[in-house]
Tab-separated table of N, CA and C in Angstrom:
chain	number	residue	atom	x	y	z
Y	1	UNK	N	-5.995	7.940	-34.926
Y	1	UNK	CA	-5.325	9.131	-34.433
Y	1	UNK	C	-5.940	9.594	-33.121
Y	2	UNK	N	-7.208	9.251	-32.843
Y	2	UNK	CA	-7.861	9.742	-31.631
Y	2	UNK	C	-7.232	9.166	-30.367
Y	3	UNK	N	-6.767	7.903	-30.381
Y	3	UNK	CA	-6.123	7.365	-29.190
Y	3	UNK	C	-4.775	8.042	-28.969
Y	4	UNK	N	-4.046	8.338	-30.055
Y	4	UNK	CA	-2.814	9.105	-29.917
Y	4	UNK	C	-3.124	10.486	-29.372
Y	5	UNK	N	-4.233	11.054	-29.830
Y	5	UNK	CA	-4.672	12.364	-29.369
Y	5	UNK	C	-4.865	12.377	-27.858
Y	6	UNK	N	-5.571	11.377	-27.330
Y	6	UNK	CA	-5.840	11.359	-25.888
Y	6	UNK	C	-4.559	11.123	-25.095
Y	7	UNK	N	-3.677	10.241	-25.579
Y	7	UNK	CA	-2.406	10.024	-24.886
Y	7	UNK	C	-1.529	11.263	-24.950
Y	8	UNK	N	-1.571	11.966	-26.077
Y	8	UNK	CA	-0.685	13.107	-26.253
Y	8	UNK	C	-1.039	14.267	-25.328
Y	9	UNK	N	-2.218	14.263	-24.762
Y	9	UNK	CA	-2.600	15.317	-23.816
Y	9	UNK	C	-1.917	15.108	-22.466
Y	10	UNK	N	-1.460	13.900	-22.211
Y	10	UNK	CA	-0.780	13.581	-20.958
Y	10	UNK	C	0.721	13.680	-21.199
Y	11	UNK	N	1.307	14.750	-20.713
Y	11	UNK	CA	2.733	14.982	-20.941
Y	11	UNK	C	3.613	13.850	-20.448
Y	12	UNK	N	3.256	13.213	-19.338
Y	12	UNK	CA	4.087	12.140	-18.793
Y	12	UNK	C	4.101	10.927	-19.716
Y	13	UNK	N	2.989	10.657	-20.395
Y	13	UNK	CA	2.939	9.532	-21.341
Y	13	UNK	C	3.856	9.836	-22.525
Y	14	UNK	N	3.777	11.051	-23.025
Y	14	UNK	CA	4.629	11.463	-24.143
Y	14	UNK	C	6.098	11.327	-23.733
Y	15	UNK	N	6.428	11.794	-22.533
Y	15	UNK	CA	7.803	11.726	-22.048
Y	15	UNK	C	8.273	10.278	-21.900
Y	16	UNK	N	7.428	9.417	-21.337
Y	16	UNK	CA	7.788	8.008	-21.148
Y	16	UNK	C	8.066	7.327	-22.489
Y	17	UNK	N	7.164	7.502	-23.446
Y	17	UNK	CA	7.339	6.869	-24.761
Y	17	UNK	C	8.570	7.453	-25.463
Y	18	UNK	N	8.810	8.740	-25.279
Y	18	UNK	CA	10.000	9.381	-25.847
Y	18	UNK	C	11.271	8.733	-25.299
Y	19	UNK	N	11.316	8.519	-23.983
Y	19	UNK	CA	12.498	7.914	-23.353
Y	19	UNK	C	12.719	6.491	-23.875
Y	20	UNK	N	11.660	5.689	-23.949
Y	20	UNK	CA	11.781	4.319	-24.470
Y	20	UNK	C	12.291	4.350	-25.914
Y	21	UNK	N	11.757	5.245	-26.718
Y	21	UNK	CA	12.181	5.378	-28.115
Y	21	UNK	C	13.666	5.717	-28.196
Y	22	UNK	N	14.109	6.640	-27.351
Y	22	UNK	CA	15.514	7.052	-27.386
Y	22	UNK	C	16.442	5.945	-26.911
Y	23	UNK	N	15.993	5.108	-25.979
Y	23	UNK	CA	16.808	3.968	-25.530
Y	23	UNK	C	17.038	3.007	-26.694
Y	24	UNK	N	15.983	2.697	-27.433
Y	24	UNK	CA	16.124	1.807	-28.598
Y	24	UNK	C	17.026	2.465	-29.645
Y	25	UNK	N	16.818	3.753	-29.893
Y	25	UNK	CA	17.631	4.486	-30.866
Y	25	UNK	C	19.108	4.453	-30.468
Y	26	UNK	N	19.382	4.724	-29.193
Y	26	UNK	CA	20.770	4.729	-28.728
Y	26	UNK	C	21.404	3.348	-28.819
Y	27	UNK	N	20.636	2.296	-28.552
Y	27	UNK	CA	21.167	0.930	-28.691
Y	27	UNK	C	21.622	0.687	-30.127
Y	28	UNK	N	20.849	1.191	-31.086
Y	28	UNK	CA	21.241	1.022	-32.487
Y	28	UNK	C	22.449	1.894	-32.828
Y	29	UNK	N	22.383	3.170	-32.457
Y	29	UNK	CA	23.418	4.128	-32.846
Y	29	UNK	C	24.750	3.872	-32.133
Y	30	UNK	N	24.680	3.387	-30.897
Y	30	UNK	CA	25.910	3.187	-30.128
Y	30	UNK	C	26.432	1.750	-30.142
Y	31	UNK	N	25.586	0.786	-30.510
Y	31	UNK	CA	26.013	-0.616	-30.436
Y	31	UNK	C	25.928	-1.319	-31.793
Y	32	UNK	N	24.719	-1.541	-32.290
Y	32	UNK	CA	24.578	-2.415	-33.466
Y	32	UNK	C	25.102	-1.785	-34.758
Y	33	UNK	N	24.779	-0.534	-35.010
Y	33	UNK	CA	25.230	0.093	-36.260
Y	33	UNK	C	26.748	0.292	-36.294
Y	34	UNK	N	27.396	0.739	-35.190
Y	34	UNK	CA	28.862	0.813	-35.219
Y	34	UNK	C	29.521	-0.560	-35.425
Y	35	UNK	N	28.916	-1.607	-34.842
Y	35	UNK	CA	29.472	-2.948	-35.030
Y	35	UNK	C	29.395	-3.347	-36.508
Y	36	UNK	N	28.268	-3.079	-37.143
Y	36	UNK	CA	28.131	-3.388	-38.571
Y	36	UNK	C	29.115	-2.570	-39.404
Y	37	UNK	N	29.274	-1.294	-39.060
Y	37	UNK	CA	30.220	-0.430	-39.781
Y	37	UNK	C	31.643	-0.981	-39.630
Y	38	UNK	N	31.967	-1.451	-38.436
Y	38	UNK	CA	33.286	-2.025	-38.182
Y	38	UNK	C	33.505	-3.296	-39.012
Y	39	UNK	N	32.508	-4.173	-39.019
Y	39	UNK	CA	32.602	-5.399	-39.823
Y	39	UNK	C	32.733	-5.081	-41.312
Y	40	UNK	N	32.134	-3.975	-41.732
Y	40	UNK	CA	32.125	-3.594	-43.152
Y	40	UNK	C	33.349	-2.780	-43.551
Y	41	UNK	N	34.293	-2.622	-42.631
Y	41	UNK	CA	35.490	-1.850	-42.963
Y	41	UNK	C	35.196	-0.383	-43.204
Y	42	UNK	N	34.188	0.140	-42.515
Y	42	UNK	CA	33.852	1.555	-42.630
Y	42	UNK	C	32.674	1.866	-43.539
Y	43	UNK	N	32.208	0.892	-44.304
Y	43	UNK	CA	31.009	1.130	-45.121
Y	43	UNK	C	29.808	1.311	-44.194
Y	44	UNK	N	28.942	2.238	-44.545
Y	44	UNK	CA	27.766	2.511	-43.717
Y	44	UNK	C	26.673	1.470	-43.956
Y	45	UNK	N	25.999	1.022	-42.883
Y	45	UNK	CA	24.826	0.155	-43.059
Y	45	UNK	C	23.731	0.907	-43.828
Y	46	UNK	N	22.836	0.154	-44.427
Y	46	UNK	CA	21.783	0.735	-45.266
Y	46	UNK	C	21.005	1.842	-44.550
Y	47	UNK	N	20.719	1.634	-43.276
Y	47	UNK	CA	19.917	2.590	-42.503
Y	47	UNK	C	20.538	3.984	-42.445
Y	48	UNK	N	21.856	4.053	-42.600
Y	48	UNK	CA	22.569	5.321	-42.431
Y	48	UNK	C	22.954	5.976	-43.753
Y	49	UNK	N	22.235	5.650	-44.801
Y	49	UNK	CA	22.528	6.208	-46.127
Y	49	UNK	C	21.336	7.026	-46.622
Y	50	UNK	N	21.177	8.263	-46.118
Y	50	UNK	CA	19.993	9.058	-46.460
Y	50	UNK	C	19.845	9.342	-47.950
Y	51	UNK	N	20.937	9.289	-48.690
Y	51	UNK	CA	20.875	9.515	-50.135
Y	51	UNK	C	20.625	8.241	-50.928
Y	52	UNK	N	20.479	7.125	-50.215
Y	52	UNK	CA	20.212	5.859	-50.883
Y	52	UNK	C	21.487	5.138	-51.290
Y	53	UNK	N	21.324	4.097	-52.076
Y	53	UNK	CA	22.434	3.247	-52.489
Y	53	UNK	C	22.021	2.502	-53.745
Y	54	UNK	N	23.015	1.906	-54.396
Y	54	UNK	CA	22.735	1.158	-55.620
Y	54	UNK	C	23.126	-0.306	-55.431
Y	55	UNK	N	22.957	-1.077	-56.477
Y	55	UNK	CA	23.241	-2.510	-56.441
Y	55	UNK	C	24.702	-2.774	-56.067
Y	56	UNK	N	25.613	-1.986	-56.638
Y	56	UNK	CA	27.038	-2.169	-56.360
Y	56	UNK	C	27.323	-1.966	-54.873
Y	57	UNK	N	26.767	-0.903	-54.298
Y	57	UNK	CA	26.998	-0.634	-52.877
Y	57	UNK	C	26.406	-1.751	-52.017
Y	58	UNK	N	25.198	-2.173	-52.323
Y	58	UNK	CA	24.547	-3.236	-51.546
Y	58	UNK	C	25.404	-4.497	-51.563
Y	59	UNK	N	25.903	-4.852	-52.725
Y	59	UNK	CA	26.739	-6.050	-52.845
Y	59	UNK	C	28.038	-5.891	-52.044
Y	60	UNK	N	28.688	-4.719	-52.181
Y	60	UNK	CA	29.942	-4.480	-51.443
Y	60	UNK	C	29.719	-4.552	-49.938
Y	61	UNK	N	28.634	-3.934	-49.456
Y	61	UNK	CA	28.354	-3.950	-48.021
Y	61	UNK	C	28.102	-5.372	-47.530
Y	62	UNK	N	27.254	-6.093	-48.217
Y	62	UNK	CA	26.899	-7.443	-47.771
Y	62	UNK	C	28.077	-8.411	-47.874
Y	63	UNK	N	28.950	-8.206	-48.844
Y	63	UNK	CA	30.177	-9.010	-48.920
Y	63	UNK	C	31.125	-8.632	-47.792
Y	64	UNK	N	31.267	-7.335	-47.545
Y	64	UNK	CA	32.215	-6.854	-46.536
Y	64	UNK	C	31.859	-7.335	-45.129
Y	65	UNK	N	30.580	-7.360	-44.792
Y	65	UNK	CA	30.216	-7.775	-43.427
Y	65	UNK	C	30.292	-9.290	-43.262
Y	66	UNK	N	30.320	-10.010	-44.360
Y	66	UNK	CA	30.459	-11.459	-44.296
Y	66	UNK	C	29.243	-12.139	-43.687
Y	67	UNK	N	29.341	-13.448	-43.544
Y	67	UNK	CA	28.201	-14.209	-43.011
Y	67	UNK	C	27.941	-13.854	-41.550
Y	68	UNK	N	29.021	-13.582	-40.789
Y	68	UNK	CA	28.855	-13.177	-39.388
Y	68	UNK	C	28.075	-11.860	-39.302
Y	69	UNK	N	28.431	-10.911	-40.136
Y	69	UNK	CA	27.759	-9.614	-40.140
Y	69	UNK	C	26.318	-9.701	-40.610
Y	70	UNK	N	26.078	-10.542	-41.611
Y	70	UNK	CA	24.697	-10.704	-42.088
Y	70	UNK	C	23.836	-11.341	-40.998
Y	71	UNK	N	24.404	-12.299	-40.269
Y	71	UNK	CA	23.669	-12.912	-39.153
Y	71	UNK	C	23.427	-11.883	-38.050
Y	72	UNK	N	24.441	-11.060	-37.760
Y	72	UNK	CA	24.298	-10.012	-36.744
Y	72	UNK	C	23.221	-9.011	-37.160
Y	73	UNK	N	23.245	-8.620	-38.426
Y	73	UNK	CA	22.250	-7.679	-38.955
Y	73	UNK	C	20.842	-8.246	-38.732
Y	74	UNK	N	20.674	-9.527	-39.077
Y	74	UNK	CA	19.355	-10.176	-38.957
Y	74	UNK	C	18.915	-10.396	-37.513
Y	75	UNK	N	19.860	-10.720	-36.633
Y	75	UNK	CA	19.476	-11.116	-35.268
Y	75	UNK	C	19.628	-10.024	-34.225
Y	76	UNK	N	20.358	-8.957	-34.541
Y	76	UNK	CA	20.542	-7.873	-33.563
Y	76	UNK	C	19.974	-6.538	-34.056
Y	77	UNK	N	20.436	-6.103	-35.238
Y	77	UNK	CA	19.994	-4.799	-35.750
Y	77	UNK	C	18.526	-4.818	-36.165
Y	78	UNK	N	18.125	-5.807	-36.934
Y	78	UNK	CA	16.743	-5.843	-37.436
Y	78	UNK	C	15.725	-5.931	-36.293
Y	79	UNK	N	15.922	-6.766	-35.260
Y	79	UNK	CA	14.930	-6.766	-34.170
Y	79	UNK	C	14.757	-5.390	-33.517
Y	80	UNK	N	15.865	-4.677	-33.300
Y	80	UNK	CA	15.747	-3.322	-32.752
Y	80	UNK	C	15.031	-2.411	-33.742
Y	81	UNK	N	15.358	-2.593	-35.019
Y	81	UNK	CA	14.764	-1.743	-36.047
Y	81	UNK	C	13.341	-2.166	-36.398
Y	82	UNK	N	12.857	-3.225	-35.789
Y	82	UNK	CA	11.429	-3.543	-35.888
Y	82	UNK	C	10.657	-2.855	-34.764
Y	83	UNK	N	11.329	-2.580	-33.655
Y	83	UNK	CA	10.713	-1.816	-32.565
Y	83	UNK	C	10.694	-0.321	-32.884
Y	84	UNK	N	11.815	0.163	-33.418
Y	84	UNK	CA	12.010	1.600	-33.546
Y	84	UNK	C	10.995	2.338	-34.423
Y	85	UNK	N	10.650	1.868	-35.618
Y	85	UNK	CA	9.731	2.659	-36.453
Y	85	UNK	C	8.378	2.917	-35.792
Y	86	UNK	N	7.821	1.915	-35.134
Y	86	UNK	CA	6.544	2.103	-34.445
Y	86	UNK	C	6.680	3.057	-33.274
Y	87	UNK	N	7.778	2.897	-32.521
Y	87	UNK	CA	8.027	3.812	-31.404
Y	87	UNK	C	8.220	5.237	-31.904
Y	88	UNK	N	9.004	5.395	-32.975
Y	88	UNK	CA	9.232	6.724	-33.549
Y	88	UNK	C	7.910	7.348	-33.980
Y	89	UNK	N	7.116	6.578	-34.717
Y	89	UNK	CA	5.839	7.096	-35.227
Y	89	UNK	C	4.932	7.532	-34.082
Y	90	UNK	N	4.774	6.669	-33.082
Y	90	UNK	CA	3.893	6.998	-31.950
Y	90	UNK	C	4.436	8.179	-31.157
Y	91	UNK	N	5.721	8.141	-30.841
Y	91	UNK	CA	6.332	9.195	-30.028
Y	91	UNK	C	6.200	10.558	-30.683
Y	92	UNK	N	6.639	10.644	-31.925
Y	92	UNK	CA	6.698	11.966	-32.533
Y	92	UNK	C	5.346	12.451	-33.047
Y	93	UNK	N	4.411	11.544	-33.279
Y	93	UNK	CA	3.030	11.979	-33.537
Y	93	UNK	C	2.456	12.566	-32.245
Y	94	UNK	N	2.733	11.896	-31.107
Y	94	UNK	CA	2.240	12.414	-29.820
Y	94	UNK	C	2.898	13.737	-29.461
Y	95	UNK	N	4.202	13.881	-29.725
Y	95	UNK	CA	4.885	15.158	-29.465
Y	95	UNK	C	4.215	16.263	-30.270
Y	96	UNK	N	3.940	15.980	-31.551
Y	96	UNK	CA	3.286	16.973	-32.414
Y	96	UNK	C	1.917	17.355	-31.851
Y	97	UNK	N	1.131	16.335	-31.510
Y	97	UNK	CA	-0.224	16.592	-31.005
Y	97	UNK	C	-0.197	17.296	-29.655
Y	98	UNK	N	0.788	16.981	-28.832
Y	98	UNK	CA	0.924	17.637	-27.528
Y	98	UNK	C	1.192	19.128	-27.733
Y	99	UNK	N	2.095	19.457	-28.655
Y	99	UNK	CA	2.364	20.866	-28.953
Y	99	UNK	C	1.163	21.521	-29.629
Y	100	UNK	N	0.553	20.805	-30.542
Y	100	UNK	CA	-0.622	21.297	-31.265
Y	100	UNK	C	-1.721	21.708	-30.277
Y	101	UNK	N	-1.913	20.924	-29.217
Y	101	UNK	CA	-2.950	21.203	-28.222
Y	101	UNK	C	-2.660	22.484	-27.450
Y	102	UNK	N	-1.429	22.970	-27.509
Y	102	UNK	CA	-1.071	24.192	-26.794
Y	102	UNK	C	-1.353	25.455	-27.602
Y	103	UNK	N	-1.794	25.295	-28.827
Y	103	UNK	CA	-2.158	26.452	-29.646
Y	103	UNK	C	-3.604	26.831	-29.355
Y	104	UNK	N	-3.866	28.123	-29.233
Y	104	UNK	CA	-5.226	28.555	-28.884
Y	104	UNK	C	-6.213	28.379	-30.033
Y	105	UNK	N	-5.813	28.670	-31.249
Y	105	UNK	CA	-6.726	28.477	-32.385
Y	105	UNK	C	-5.942	27.870	-33.548
Y	106	UNK	N	-5.636	26.574	-33.428
Y	106	UNK	CA	-4.804	25.946	-34.449
Y	106	UNK	C	-5.556	25.656	-35.741
Y	107	UNK	N	-4.816	25.670	-36.816
Y	107	UNK	CA	-5.370	25.308	-38.120
Y	107	UNK	C	-5.515	23.787	-38.189
Y	108	UNK	N	-6.664	23.298	-38.670
Y	108	UNK	CA	-6.821	21.842	-38.812
Y	108	UNK	C	-5.752	21.229	-39.718
Y	109	UNK	N	-5.278	22.002	-40.689
Y	109	UNK	CA	-4.231	21.519	-41.581
Y	109	UNK	C	-2.936	21.267	-40.803
Y	110	UNK	N	-2.686	22.112	-39.811
Y	110	UNK	CA	-1.489	21.978	-38.995
Y	110	UNK	C	-1.477	20.650	-38.235
Y	111	UNK	N	-2.645	20.166	-37.885
Y	111	UNK	CA	-2.765	18.886	-37.167
Y	111	UNK	C	-2.219	17.733	-38.010
Y	112	UNK	N	-2.291	17.862	-39.314
Y	112	UNK	CA	-1.820	16.811	-40.222
Y	112	UNK	C	-0.321	16.558	-40.094
Y	113	UNK	N	0.405	17.486	-39.485
Y	113	UNK	CA	1.837	17.273	-39.256
Y	113	UNK	C	2.115	16.027	-38.438
Y	114	UNK	N	1.138	15.596	-37.651
Y	114	UNK	CA	1.294	14.379	-36.848
Y	114	UNK	C	1.381	13.135	-37.723
Y	115	UNK	N	1.004	13.258	-38.985
Y	115	UNK	CA	1.079	12.110	-39.898
Y	115	UNK	C	2.501	11.863	-40.416
Y	116	UNK	N	3.343	12.888	-40.403
Y	116	UNK	CA	4.704	12.722	-40.933
Y	116	UNK	C	5.492	11.621	-40.220
Y	117	UNK	N	5.486	11.547	-38.881
Y	117	UNK	CA	6.218	10.447	-38.246
Y	117	UNK	C	5.649	9.076	-38.612
Y	118	UNK	N	4.380	9.028	-38.918
Y	118	UNK	CA	3.768	7.757	-39.330
Y	118	UNK	C	4.294	7.362	-40.712
Y	119	UNK	N	4.454	8.346	-41.594
Y	119	UNK	CA	5.063	8.093	-42.909
Y	119	UNK	C	6.492	7.570	-42.718
Y	120	UNK	N	7.233	8.195	-41.793
Y	120	UNK	CA	8.601	7.747	-41.503
Y	120	UNK	C	8.593	6.290	-41.053
Y	121	UNK	N	7.695	5.962	-40.123
Y	121	UNK	CA	7.621	4.593	-39.613
Y	121	UNK	C	7.291	3.582	-40.694
Y	122	UNK	N	6.334	3.911	-41.549
Y	122	UNK	CA	5.948	2.998	-42.637
Y	122	UNK	C	7.122	2.794	-43.599
Y	123	UNK	N	7.796	3.882	-43.957
Y	123	UNK	CA	8.947	3.771	-44.863
Y	123	UNK	C	10.058	2.941	-44.222
Y	124	UNK	N	10.260	3.116	-42.916
Y	124	UNK	CA	11.297	2.361	-42.212
Y	124	UNK	C	10.959	0.869	-42.175
Y	125	UNK	N	9.693	0.538	-41.926
Y	125	UNK	CA	9.297	-0.878	-41.943
Y	125	UNK	C	9.490	-1.490	-43.332
Y	126	UNK	N	9.135	-0.746	-44.364
Y	126	UNK	CA	9.312	-1.247	-45.732
Y	126	UNK	C	10.795	-1.441	-46.038
Y	127	UNK	N	11.608	-0.466	-45.637
Y	127	UNK	CA	13.060	-0.579	-45.815
Y	127	UNK	C	13.573	-1.833	-45.109
Y	128	UNK	N	13.148	-2.043	-43.866
Y	128	UNK	CA	13.604	-3.204	-43.090
Y	128	UNK	C	13.228	-4.519	-43.764
Y	129	UNK	N	12.005	-4.608	-44.262
Y	129	UNK	CA	11.562	-5.839	-44.926
Y	129	UNK	C	12.435	-6.135	-46.144
Y	130	UNK	N	12.778	-5.098	-46.878
Y	130	UNK	CA	13.599	-5.288	-48.076
Y	130	UNK	C	15.057	-5.582	-47.725
Y	131	UNK	N	15.551	-4.986	-46.641
Y	131	UNK	CA	16.908	-5.303	-46.181
Y	131	UNK	C	16.972	-6.763	-45.737
Y	132	UNK	N	15.947	-7.233	-45.034
Y	132	UNK	CA	15.892	-8.649	-44.642
Y	132	UNK	C	15.916	-9.533	-45.888
Y	133	UNK	N	15.167	-9.156	-46.908
Y	133	UNK	CA	15.158	-9.909	-48.169
Y	133	UNK	C	16.565	-9.976	-48.763
Y	134	UNK	N	17.284	-8.850	-48.726
Y	134	UNK	CA	18.653	-8.837	-49.260
Y	134	UNK	C	19.578	-9.702	-48.412
Y	135	UNK	N	19.454	-9.600	-47.092
Y	135	UNK	CA	20.315	-10.377	-46.196
Y	135	UNK	C	20.104	-11.877	-46.376
Y	136	UNK	N	18.853	-12.280	-46.461
Y	136	UNK	CA	18.537	-13.706	-46.603
Y	136	UNK	C	18.901	-14.216	-47.997
Y	137	UNK	N	18.677	-13.392	-48.999
Y	137	UNK	CA	18.902	-13.813	-50.377
Y	137	UNK	C	20.336	-13.726	-50.858
Y	138	UNK	N	21.187	-13.033	-50.105
Y	138	UNK	CA	22.572	-12.850	-50.545
Y	138	UNK	C	23.244	-14.200	-50.756
Y	139	UNK	N	23.969	-14.394	-51.842
Y	139	UNK	CA	24.517	-13.430	-52.798
Y	139	UNK	C	23.596	-13.111	-53.979
Y	140	UNK	N	22.414	-13.704	-54.000
Y	140	UNK	CA	21.480	-13.437	-55.098
Y	140	UNK	C	20.659	-12.193	-54.778
Y	141	UNK	N	21.116	-11.057	-55.263
Y	141	UNK	CA	20.419	-9.796	-55.025
Y	141	UNK	C	19.590	-9.424	-56.243
Y	142	UNK	N	18.396	-8.953	-55.976
Y	142	UNK	CA	17.515	-8.475	-57.037
Y	142	UNK	C	17.692	-6.967	-57.166
Y	143	UNK	N	17.903	-6.524	-58.385
Y	143	UNK	CA	18.054	-5.084	-58.629
Y	143	UNK	C	16.802	-4.330	-58.171
Y	144	UNK	N	15.628	-4.919	-58.392
Y	144	UNK	CA	14.377	-4.283	-57.979
Y	144	UNK	C	14.261	-4.154	-56.471
Y	145	UNK	N	14.694	-5.176	-55.734
Y	145	UNK	CA	14.644	-5.132	-54.266
Y	145	UNK	C	15.594	-4.063	-53.747
Y	146	UNK	N	16.808	-4.026	-54.287
Y	146	UNK	CA	17.789	-3.022	-53.854
Y	146	UNK	C	17.272	-1.620	-54.154
Y	147	UNK	N	16.728	-1.431	-55.345
Y	147	UNK	CA	16.209	-0.111	-55.740
Y	147	UNK	C	15.043	0.308	-54.838
Y	148	UNK	N	14.139	-0.619	-54.550
Y	148	UNK	CA	12.996	-0.312	-53.677
Y	148	UNK	C	13.464	-0.022	-52.256
Y	149	UNK	N	14.416	-0.814	-51.746
Y	149	UNK	CA	14.946	-0.578	-50.397
Y	149	UNK	C	15.567	0.808	-50.318
Y	150	UNK	N	16.349	1.161	-51.322
Y	150	UNK	CA	16.980	2.474	-51.368
Y	150	UNK	C	15.934	3.588	-51.405
Y	151	UNK	N	14.897	3.393	-52.195
Y	151	UNK	CA	13.819	4.387	-52.283
Y	151	UNK	C	13.154	4.597	-50.918
Y	152	UNK	N	12.915	3.510	-50.189
Y	152	UNK	CA	12.313	3.645	-48.860
Y	152	UNK	C	13.281	4.285	-47.867
Y	153	UNK	N	14.579	4.017	-48.020
Y	153	UNK	CA	15.578	4.666	-47.165
Y	153	UNK	C	15.557	6.175	-47.394
Y	154	UNK	N	15.532	6.581	-48.652
Y	154	UNK	CA	15.494	8.011	-48.994
Y	154	UNK	C	14.186	8.637	-48.508
Y	155	UNK	N	13.072	7.948	-48.704
Y	155	UNK	CA	11.765	8.452	-48.255
Y	155	UNK	C	11.764	8.651	-46.748
Y	156	UNK	N	12.259	7.649	-46.023
Y	156	UNK	CA	12.345	7.733	-44.560
Y	156	UNK	C	13.187	8.938	-44.153
Y	157	UNK	N	14.330	9.104	-44.796
Y	157	UNK	CA	15.242	10.195	-44.454
Y	157	UNK	C	14.632	11.561	-44.745
Y	158	UNK	N	14.031	11.702	-45.915
Y	158	UNK	CA	13.430	12.990	-46.291
Y	158	UNK	C	12.246	13.333	-45.391
Y	159	UNK	N	11.406	12.356	-45.096
Y	159	UNK	CA	10.248	12.606	-44.230
Y	159	UNK	C	10.696	12.944	-42.814
Y	160	UNK	N	11.793	12.336	-42.357
Y	160	UNK	CA	12.326	12.642	-41.026
Y	160	UNK	C	12.799	14.086	-40.962
Y	161	UNK	N	13.568	14.502	-41.959
Y	161	UNK	CA	14.059	15.886	-41.992
Y	161	UNK	C	12.883	16.857	-42.067
Y	162	UNK	N	11.939	16.574	-42.940
Y	162	UNK	CA	10.762	17.432	-43.082
Y	162	UNK	C	10.015	17.544	-41.753
Y	163	UNK	N	9.849	16.414	-41.065
Y	163	UNK	CA	9.150	16.426	-39.778
Y	163	UNK	C	9.875	17.314	-38.773
Y	164	UNK	N	11.189	17.142	-38.630
Y	164	UNK	CA	11.897	17.904	-37.603
Y	164	UNK	C	11.975	19.392	-37.935
Y	165	UNK	N	12.035	19.750	-39.203
Y	165	UNK	CA	11.961	21.169	-39.583
Y	165	UNK	C	10.582	21.716	-39.213
Y	166	UNK	N	9.527	20.960	-39.542
Y	166	UNK	CA	8.162	21.380	-39.198
Y	166	UNK	C	7.984	21.458	-37.684
Y	167	UNK	N	8.578	20.503	-36.955
Y	167	UNK	CA	8.473	20.504	-35.493
Y	167	UNK	C	9.131	21.746	-34.903
Y	168	UNK	N	10.293	22.122	-35.431
Y	168	UNK	CA	10.953	23.344	-34.957
Y	168	UNK	C	10.081	24.566	-35.226
Y	169	UNK	N	9.439	24.603	-36.381
Y	169	UNK	CA	8.524	25.714	-36.699
Y	169	UNK	C	7.347	25.728	-35.729
Y	170	UNK	N	6.778	24.555	-35.451
Y	170	UNK	CA	5.660	24.469	-34.513
Y	170	UNK	C	6.096	24.904	-33.118
Y	171	UNK	N	7.275	24.477	-32.688
Y	171	UNK	CA	7.806	24.907	-31.388
Y	171	UNK	C	7.939	26.426	-31.337
Y	172	UNK	N	8.423	27.020	-32.420
Y	172	UNK	CA	8.575	28.475	-32.473
Y	172	UNK	C	7.218	29.164	-32.372
Y	173	UNK	N	6.230	28.663	-33.095
Y	173	UNK	CA	4.884	29.256	-33.053
Y	173	UNK	C	4.309	29.154	-31.644
Y	174	UNK	N	4.412	27.983	-31.031
Y	174	UNK	CA	3.896	27.796	-29.669
Y	174	UNK	C	4.629	28.730	-28.712
Y	175	UNK	N	5.951	28.805	-28.844
Y	175	UNK	CA	6.736	29.670	-27.970
Y	175	UNK	C	6.368	31.135	-28.112
Y	176	UNK	N	6.241	31.608	-29.342
Y	176	UNK	CA	5.882	33.014	-29.584
Y	176	UNK	C	4.490	33.311	-29.033
Y	177	UNK	N	3.534	32.420	-29.287
Y	177	UNK	CA	2.165	32.651	-28.790
Y	177	UNK	C	2.118	32.652	-27.266
Y	178	UNK	N	2.851	31.766	-26.645
Y	178	UNK	CA	2.869	31.724	-25.179
Y	178	UNK	C	3.547	32.980	-24.621
Y	179	UNK	N	4.608	33.426	-25.275
Y	179	UNK	CA	5.314	34.624	-24.842
Y	179	UNK	C	4.405	35.846	-24.946
Y	180	UNK	N	3.700	35.950	-26.060
Y	180	UNK	CA	2.788	37.087	-26.262
Y	180	UNK	C	1.630	37.062	-25.275
Y	181	UNK	N	1.225	35.869	-24.883
Y	181	UNK	CA	0.122	35.739	-23.927
Y	181	UNK	C	0.605	35.937	-22.487
Y	182	UNK	N	1.923	36.088	-22.320
Y	182	UNK	CA	2.472	36.317	-20.988
Y	182	UNK	C	2.640	35.053	-20.163
Y	183	UNK	N	2.620	33.890	-20.836
Y	183	UNK	CA	2.823	32.614	-20.124
Y	183	UNK	C	4.213	32.087	-20.442
Y	184	UNK	N	4.903	31.543	-19.443
Y	184	UNK	CA	6.246	30.989	-19.689
Y	184	UNK	C	6.192	29.703	-20.481
């Protein structure tokens, strides 16, 4: 965390990593995920199911996208989604630490908020590994693999929401303290 700490003090580094992260995110949201949704006849790819999925859904999705879609998932979506979790974790941990450094007397417990994006990244990597297992193993799907993949999808989604709610609270605290101190 100390190297993230030192980078997070440099606003330009945080901004640069944020921009790179958003480029990868936009490539997925605007290109690869819509293509998979189109191949699936409107079914959402695993990454976009914050409430998770079951064996029936996994089978329907993988059948619907066909062999072309499974190859696309493996060769286009997954490579981007191998970059994104690490970028997300680093970016949003640095954003948290950058804001944290602007507090005059922060609580050490508050610093732990920087760990939430790391939890998101780990859950996303685990989800990706299990999705790859499903893609490669199809049509032989393991109920345990599908259940674990779904659990990591839900964990990733919940930790993401929790992080952004906490980030908004931290932004509010920083803003109020700066306003009271007479600084813009």
